[in-house]
Amino acid sequence: LIGFGVLFSIILLTASGAQGQSNDKELLPDRLGENWQAVNPARVLNGERLSSLADADVLREYRLQRVISRVYTDGKIKSSVEVFELNLIPTAYGLFTFNRGQLPPKSREFHQGRYVVRVSNTAANTNPDQQIFEALKPNLTGGEGELPSLSLHLPEADKIAESEKYII
């Protein structure tokens, strides 16, 4: 009976580890849309490894859970894709607004649910960014909370476009 309990625990641990790997693959699959093929396996940073990132204290404040990254190519352009997974929809929106105006060159960010997606290209054309994000959108599901409504009530007069920041 004890042996069965140990075997059952090992099966549960193996299954949960496989589920985490499968989840990473679903977020950043081998192919995105018709044109984009993965160049490398997905890389995952979570837990203690997140402290090695730039702005680790800010990312911790916004409750970053993990970052999954992968490089894709369409044969001409290489694009690096990073998916920042946060715990709640409002915290993802907060990180998205915090990063505005601070992105590396040739990079754009998008947010969907509890995810922030950063796409960095080798080309100046921003169209591949949008194509990649649209291909990822169906994978970016789940999360609790709603987008903060405060930004919808800010006056438009004299407002600098996309300058508002949502602070947790």
PDB file of C-alpha atoms in Angstrom:
ATOM      1  CA  LEU A   1       0.000   0.000   0.000  1.00  0.00           C
ATOM      2  CA  ILE A   2       2.876   2.405   0.782  1.00  0.00           C
ATOM      3  CA  GLY A   3       4.522   1.563  -2.551  1.00  0.00           C
ATOM      4  CA  PHE A   4       1.282   2.432  -4.362  1.00  0.00           C
ATOM      5  CA  GLY A   5       1.141   5.836  -2.617  1.00  0.00           C
ATOM      6  CA  VAL A   6       4.730   6.637  -3.641  1.00  0.00           C
ATOM      7  CA  LEU A   7       4.032   5.529  -7.237  1.00  0.00           C
ATOM      8  CA  PHE A   8       0.859   7.663  -7.318  1.00  0.00           C
ATOM      9  CA  SER A   9       2.833  10.713  -6.046  1.00  0.00           C
ATOM     10  CA  ILE A  10       5.494  10.226  -8.735  1.00  0.00           C
ATOM     11  CA  ILE A  11       2.816   9.980 -11.439  1.00  0.00           C
ATOM     12  CA  LEU A  12       1.188  13.189 -10.168  1.00  0.00           C
ATOM     13  CA  LEU A  13       4.517  15.050 -10.110  1.00  0.00           C
ATOM     14  CA  THR A  14       5.394  13.831 -13.619  1.00  0.00           C
ATOM     15  CA  ALA A  15       1.975  14.803 -14.945  1.00  0.00           C
ATOM     16  CA  SER A  16       2.156  18.313 -13.461  1.00  0.00           C
ATOM     17  CA  GLY A  17       5.656  18.825 -14.894  1.00  0.00           C
ATOM     18  CA  ALA A  18       4.492  17.669 -18.328  1.00  0.00           C
ATOM     19  CA  GLN A  19       1.495  19.975 -18.103  1.00  0.00           C
ATOM     20  CA  GLY A  20       3.769  22.972 -17.474  1.00  0.00           C
ATOM     21  CA  GLN A  21       5.898  22.115 -20.496  1.00  0.00           C
ATOM     22  CA  SER A  22       2.806  21.576 -22.648  1.00  0.00           C
ATOM     23  CA  ASN A  23       1.438  24.940 -21.508  1.00  0.00           C
ATOM     24  CA  ASP A  24       4.665  26.685 -22.577  1.00  0.00           C
ATOM     25  CA  LYS A  25       4.437  25.042 -25.988  1.00  0.00           C
ATOM     26  CA  GLU A  26       0.795  26.128 -26.367  1.00  0.00           C
ATOM     27  CA  LEU A  27       1.644  29.768 -25.614  1.00  0.00           C
ATOM     28  CA  LEU A  28       4.535  29.806 -28.106  1.00  0.00           C
ATOM     29  CA  PRO A  29       3.936  26.916 -30.540  1.00  0.00           C
ATOM     30  CA  ASP A  30       6.337  25.703 -33.240  1.00  0.00           C
ATOM     31  CA  ARG A  31       4.383  27.626 -35.901  1.00  0.00           C
ATOM     32  CA  LEU A  32       2.581  30.959 -35.722  1.00  0.00           C
ATOM     33  CA  GLY A  33       0.119  31.579 -38.507  1.00  0.00           C
ATOM     34  CA  GLU A  34       1.115  30.462 -41.982  1.00  0.00           C
ATOM     35  CA  ASN A  35       4.538  32.126 -42.204  1.00  0.00           C
ATOM     36  CA  TRP A  36       6.311  32.032 -38.847  1.00  0.00           C
ATOM     37  CA  GLN A  37       8.412  29.005 -37.841  1.00  0.00           C
ATOM     38  CA  ALA A  38      10.194  28.668 -34.470  1.00  0.00           C
ATOM     39  CA  VAL A  39      14.001  28.778 -34.662  1.00  0.00           C
ATOM     40  CA  ASN A  40      14.640  27.509 -31.125  1.00  0.00           C
ATOM     41  CA  PRO A  41      12.806  25.819 -28.261  1.00  0.00           C
ATOM     42  CA  ALA A  42      10.762  27.974 -25.897  1.00  0.00           C
ATOM     43  CA  ARG A  43      12.776  29.315 -22.943  1.00  0.00           C
ATOM     44  CA  VAL A  44      11.010  29.794 -19.621  1.00  0.00           C
ATOM     45  CA  LEU A  45      12.054  31.999 -16.712  1.00  0.00           C
ATOM     46  CA  ASN A  46      10.091  31.675 -13.510  1.00  0.00           C
ATOM     47  CA  GLY A  47      10.525  31.812  -9.769  1.00  0.00           C
ATOM     48  CA  GLU A  48      13.989  32.832  -8.621  1.00  0.00           C
ATOM     49  CA  ARG A  49      15.304  33.191 -12.182  1.00  0.00           C
ATOM     50  CA  LEU A  50      13.051  36.228 -12.714  1.00  0.00           C
ATOM     51  CA  SER A  51      15.271  38.220 -10.359  1.00  0.00           C
ATOM     52  CA  SER A  52      17.955  38.249 -13.079  1.00  0.00           C
ATOM     53  CA  LEU A  53      15.775  40.372 -15.383  1.00  0.00           C
ATOM     54  CA  ALA A  54      16.156  44.121 -15.747  1.00  0.00           C
ATOM     55  CA  ASP A  55      13.551  45.910 -13.595  1.00  0.00           C
ATOM     56  CA  ALA A  56      13.033  42.718 -11.554  1.00  0.00           C
ATOM     57  CA  ASP A  57      11.620  44.715  -8.639  1.00  0.00           C
ATOM     58  CA  VAL A  58       9.025  46.365 -10.907  1.00  0.00           C
ATOM     59  CA  LEU A  59       8.122  43.012 -12.461  1.00  0.00           C
ATOM     60  CA  ARG A  60       7.704  41.543  -8.985  1.00  0.00           C
ATOM     61  CA  GLU A  61       5.466  44.464  -8.007  1.00  0.00           C
ATOM     62  CA  TYR A  62       3.202  43.739 -10.993  1.00  0.00           C
ATOM     63  CA  ARG A  63       3.136  40.050  -9.944  1.00  0.00           C
ATOM     64  CA  LEU A  64       4.985  38.584 -12.915  1.00  0.00           C
ATOM     65  CA  GLN A  65       4.678  34.778 -12.819  1.00  0.00           C
ATOM     66  CA  ARG A  66       6.969  33.814 -15.692  1.00  0.00           C
ATOM     67  CA  VAL A  67       8.418  34.881 -19.036  1.00  0.00           C
ATOM     68  CA  ILE A  68       8.374  32.558 -22.017  1.00  0.00           C
ATOM     69  CA  SER A  69      10.517  33.516 -25.018  1.00  0.00           C
ATOM     70  CA  ARG A  70      11.158  32.092 -28.467  1.00  0.00           C
ATOM     71  CA  VAL A  71      12.601  33.265 -31.786  1.00  0.00           C
ATOM     72  CA  TYR A  72      10.621  32.911 -35.015  1.00  0.00           C
ATOM     73  CA  THR A  73      11.429  33.493 -38.676  1.00  0.00           C
ATOM     74  CA  ASP A  74       9.422  33.840 -41.859  1.00  0.00           C
ATOM     75  CA  GLY A  75      12.514  33.152 -43.975  1.00  0.00           C
ATOM     76  CA  LYS A  76      13.511  36.829 -44.228  1.00  0.00           C
ATOM     77  CA  ILE A  77      12.874  38.408 -40.840  1.00  0.00           C
ATOM     78  CA  LYS A  78      13.689  37.068 -37.380  1.00  0.00           C
ATOM     79  CA  SER A  79      11.403  38.063 -34.541  1.00  0.00           C
ATOM     80  CA  SER A  80      11.963  37.497 -30.854  1.00  0.00           C
ATOM     81  CA  VAL A  81       8.732  36.930 -28.935  1.00  0.00           C
ATOM     82  CA  GLU A  82       8.458  37.256 -25.146  1.00  0.00           C
ATOM     83  CA  VAL A  83       5.253  36.442 -23.301  1.00  0.00           C
ATOM     84  CA  PHE A  84       5.050  37.956 -19.820  1.00  0.00           C
ATOM     85  CA  GLU A  85       2.484  36.009 -17.792  1.00  0.00           C
ATOM     86  CA  LEU A  86       1.034  37.897 -14.832  1.00  0.00           C
ATOM     87  CA  ASN A  87      -1.394  36.788 -12.148  1.00  0.00           C
ATOM     88  CA  LEU A  88      -4.326  39.094 -12.989  1.00  0.00           C
ATOM     89  CA  ILE A  89      -5.688  41.071 -15.936  1.00  0.00           C
ATOM     90  CA  PRO A  90      -5.244  44.461 -14.151  1.00  0.00           C
ATOM     91  CA  THR A  91      -1.592  43.704 -13.335  1.00  0.00           C
ATOM     92  CA  ALA A  92      -0.905  42.815 -16.994  1.00  0.00           C
ATOM     93  CA  TYR A  93      -2.484  46.094 -18.063  1.00  0.00           C
ATOM     94  CA  GLY A  94      -0.390  47.892 -15.453  1.00  0.00           C
ATOM     95  CA  LEU A  95       2.868  46.393 -16.759  1.00  0.00           C
ATOM     96  CA  PHE A  96       1.812  47.206 -20.330  1.00  0.00           C
ATOM     97  CA  THR A  97       1.247  50.876 -19.450  1.00  0.00           C
ATOM     98  CA  PHE A  98       4.415  51.012 -17.332  1.00  0.00           C
ATOM     99  CA  ASN A  99       6.543  49.869 -20.291  1.00  0.00           C
ATOM    100  CA  ARG A 100       5.199  52.485 -22.713  1.00  0.00           C
ATOM    101  CA  GLY A 101       7.955  54.676 -24.066  1.00  0.00           C
ATOM    102  CA  GLN A 102      10.699  52.459 -22.598  1.00  0.00           C
ATOM    103  CA  LEU A 103      10.824  49.633 -25.132  1.00  0.00           C
ATOM    104  CA  PRO A 104      13.996  48.643 -26.978  1.00  0.00           C
ATOM    105  CA  PRO A 105      14.262  49.803 -30.611  1.00  0.00           C
ATOM    106  CA  LYS A 106      12.210  47.793 -33.150  1.00  0.00           C
ATOM    107  CA  SER A 107      10.029  46.371 -30.364  1.00  0.00           C
ATOM    108  CA  ARG A 108       6.308  46.611 -29.729  1.00  0.00           C
ATOM    109  CA  GLU A 109       4.150  45.361 -26.899  1.00  0.00           C
ATOM    110  CA  PHE A 110       0.562  44.160 -26.850  1.00  0.00           C
ATOM    111  CA  HIS A 111      -1.625  43.023 -23.967  1.00  0.00           C
ATOM    112  CA  GLN A 112      -4.316  40.384 -23.892  1.00  0.00           C
ATOM    113  CA  GLY A 113      -5.937  39.163 -20.688  1.00  0.00           C
ATOM    114  CA  ARG A 114      -3.222  38.495 -18.116  1.00  0.00           C
ATOM    115  CA  TYR A 115      -0.439  38.497 -20.731  1.00  0.00           C
ATOM    116  CA  VAL A 116       1.886  41.142 -22.149  1.00  0.00           C
ATOM    117  CA  VAL A 117       3.547  40.155 -25.426  1.00  0.00           C
ATOM    118  CA  ARG A 118       6.730  41.846 -26.660  1.00  0.00           C
ATOM    119  CA  VAL A 119       7.786  41.305 -30.271  1.00  0.00           C
ATOM    120  CA  SER A 120      11.225  42.523 -31.394  1.00  0.00           C
ATOM    121  CA  ASN A 121      12.187  42.398 -35.075  1.00  0.00           C
ATOM    122  CA  THR A 122      15.314  42.604 -37.162  1.00  0.00           C
ATOM    123  CA  ALA A 123      13.356  44.810 -39.612  1.00  0.00           C
ATOM    124  CA  ALA A 124      11.897  48.263 -39.058  1.00  0.00           C
ATOM    125  CA  ASN A 125       8.536  47.206 -40.515  1.00  0.00           C
ATOM    126  CA  THR A 126       5.987  46.866 -37.699  1.00  0.00           C
ATOM    127  CA  ASN A 127       3.552  44.705 -39.688  1.00  0.00           C
ATOM    128  CA  PRO A 128       5.180  41.397 -38.642  1.00  0.00           C
ATOM    129  CA  ASP A 129       4.654  42.410 -34.997  1.00  0.00           C
ATOM    130  CA  GLN A 130       0.908  42.602 -35.503  1.00  0.00           C
ATOM    131  CA  GLN A 131       0.811  39.341 -37.504  1.00  0.00           C
ATOM    132  CA  ILE A 132       2.642  37.462 -34.754  1.00  0.00           C
ATOM    133  CA  PHE A 133       0.449  38.923 -32.013  1.00  0.00           C
ATOM    134  CA  GLU A 134      -2.758  38.060 -33.905  1.00  0.00           C
ATOM    135  CA  ALA A 135      -1.504  34.459 -34.331  1.00  0.00           C
ATOM    136  CA  LEU A 136      -0.794  34.249 -30.563  1.00  0.00           C
ATOM    137  CA  LYS A 137      -4.059  35.803 -29.341  1.00  0.00           C
ATOM    138  CA  PRO A 138      -6.107  32.572 -29.250  1.00  0.00           C
ATOM    139  CA  ASN A 139      -3.490  31.034 -26.881  1.00  0.00           C
ATOM    140  CA  LEU A 140      -3.635  33.972 -24.436  1.00  0.00           C
ATOM    141  CA  THR A 141      -6.720  33.036 -22.449  1.00  0.00           C
ATOM    142  CA  GLY A 142      -7.719  32.955 -18.821  1.00  0.00           C
ATOM    143  CA  GLY A 143      -7.150  35.248 -15.915  1.00  0.00           C
ATOM    144  CA  GLU A 144      -9.182  37.028 -13.318  1.00  0.00           C
ATOM    145  CA  GLY A 145     -10.198  40.636 -12.986  1.00  0.00           C
ATOM    146  CA  GLU A 146     -11.146  43.296 -15.473  1.00  0.00           C
ATOM    147  CA  LEU A 147      -9.321  46.101 -17.189  1.00  0.00           C
ATOM    148  CA  PRO A 148      -9.317  49.169 -14.951  1.00  0.00           C
ATOM    149  CA  SER A 149     -12.049  51.557 -16.046  1.00  0.00           C
ATOM    150  CA  LEU A 150     -10.336  54.676 -14.687  1.00  0.00           C
ATOM    151  CA  SER A 151      -8.402  55.277 -17.920  1.00  0.00           C
ATOM    152  CA  LEU A 152     -11.720  55.387 -19.835  1.00  0.00           C
ATOM    153  CA  HIS A 153     -12.794  58.361 -17.720  1.00  0.00           C
ATOM    154  CA  LEU A 154      -9.690  60.524 -18.141  1.00  0.00           C
ATOM    155  CA  PRO A 155     -10.353  63.751 -20.042  1.00  0.00           C
ATOM    156  CA  GLU A 156      -9.117  63.714 -23.647  1.00  0.00           C
ATOM    157  CA  ALA A 157      -8.395  67.481 -23.752  1.00  0.00           C
ATOM    158  CA  ASP A 158      -4.650  68.172 -23.450  1.00  0.00           C
ATOM    159  CA  LYS A 159      -3.920  64.492 -22.846  1.00  0.00           C
ATOM    160  CA  ILE A 160      -0.661  63.135 -24.255  1.00  0.00           C
ATOM    161  CA  ALA A 161      -1.569  59.961 -26.165  1.00  0.00           C
ATOM    162  CA  GLU A 162      -0.665  56.716 -24.363  1.00  0.00           C
ATOM    163  CA  SER A 163       0.978  58.570 -21.484  1.00  0.00           C
ATOM    164  CA  GLU A 164      -1.239  57.219 -18.702  1.00  0.00           C
ATOM    165  CA  LYS A 165       0.258  54.629 -16.356  1.00  0.00           C
ATOM    166  CA  TYR A 166      -1.715  52.178 -14.270  1.00  0.00           C
ATOM    167  CA  ILE A 167       0.101  51.629 -10.991  1.00  0.00           C
ATOM    168  CA  ILE A 168      -0.797  48.745  -8.708  1.00  0.00           C
TER     169      ILE A 168
END
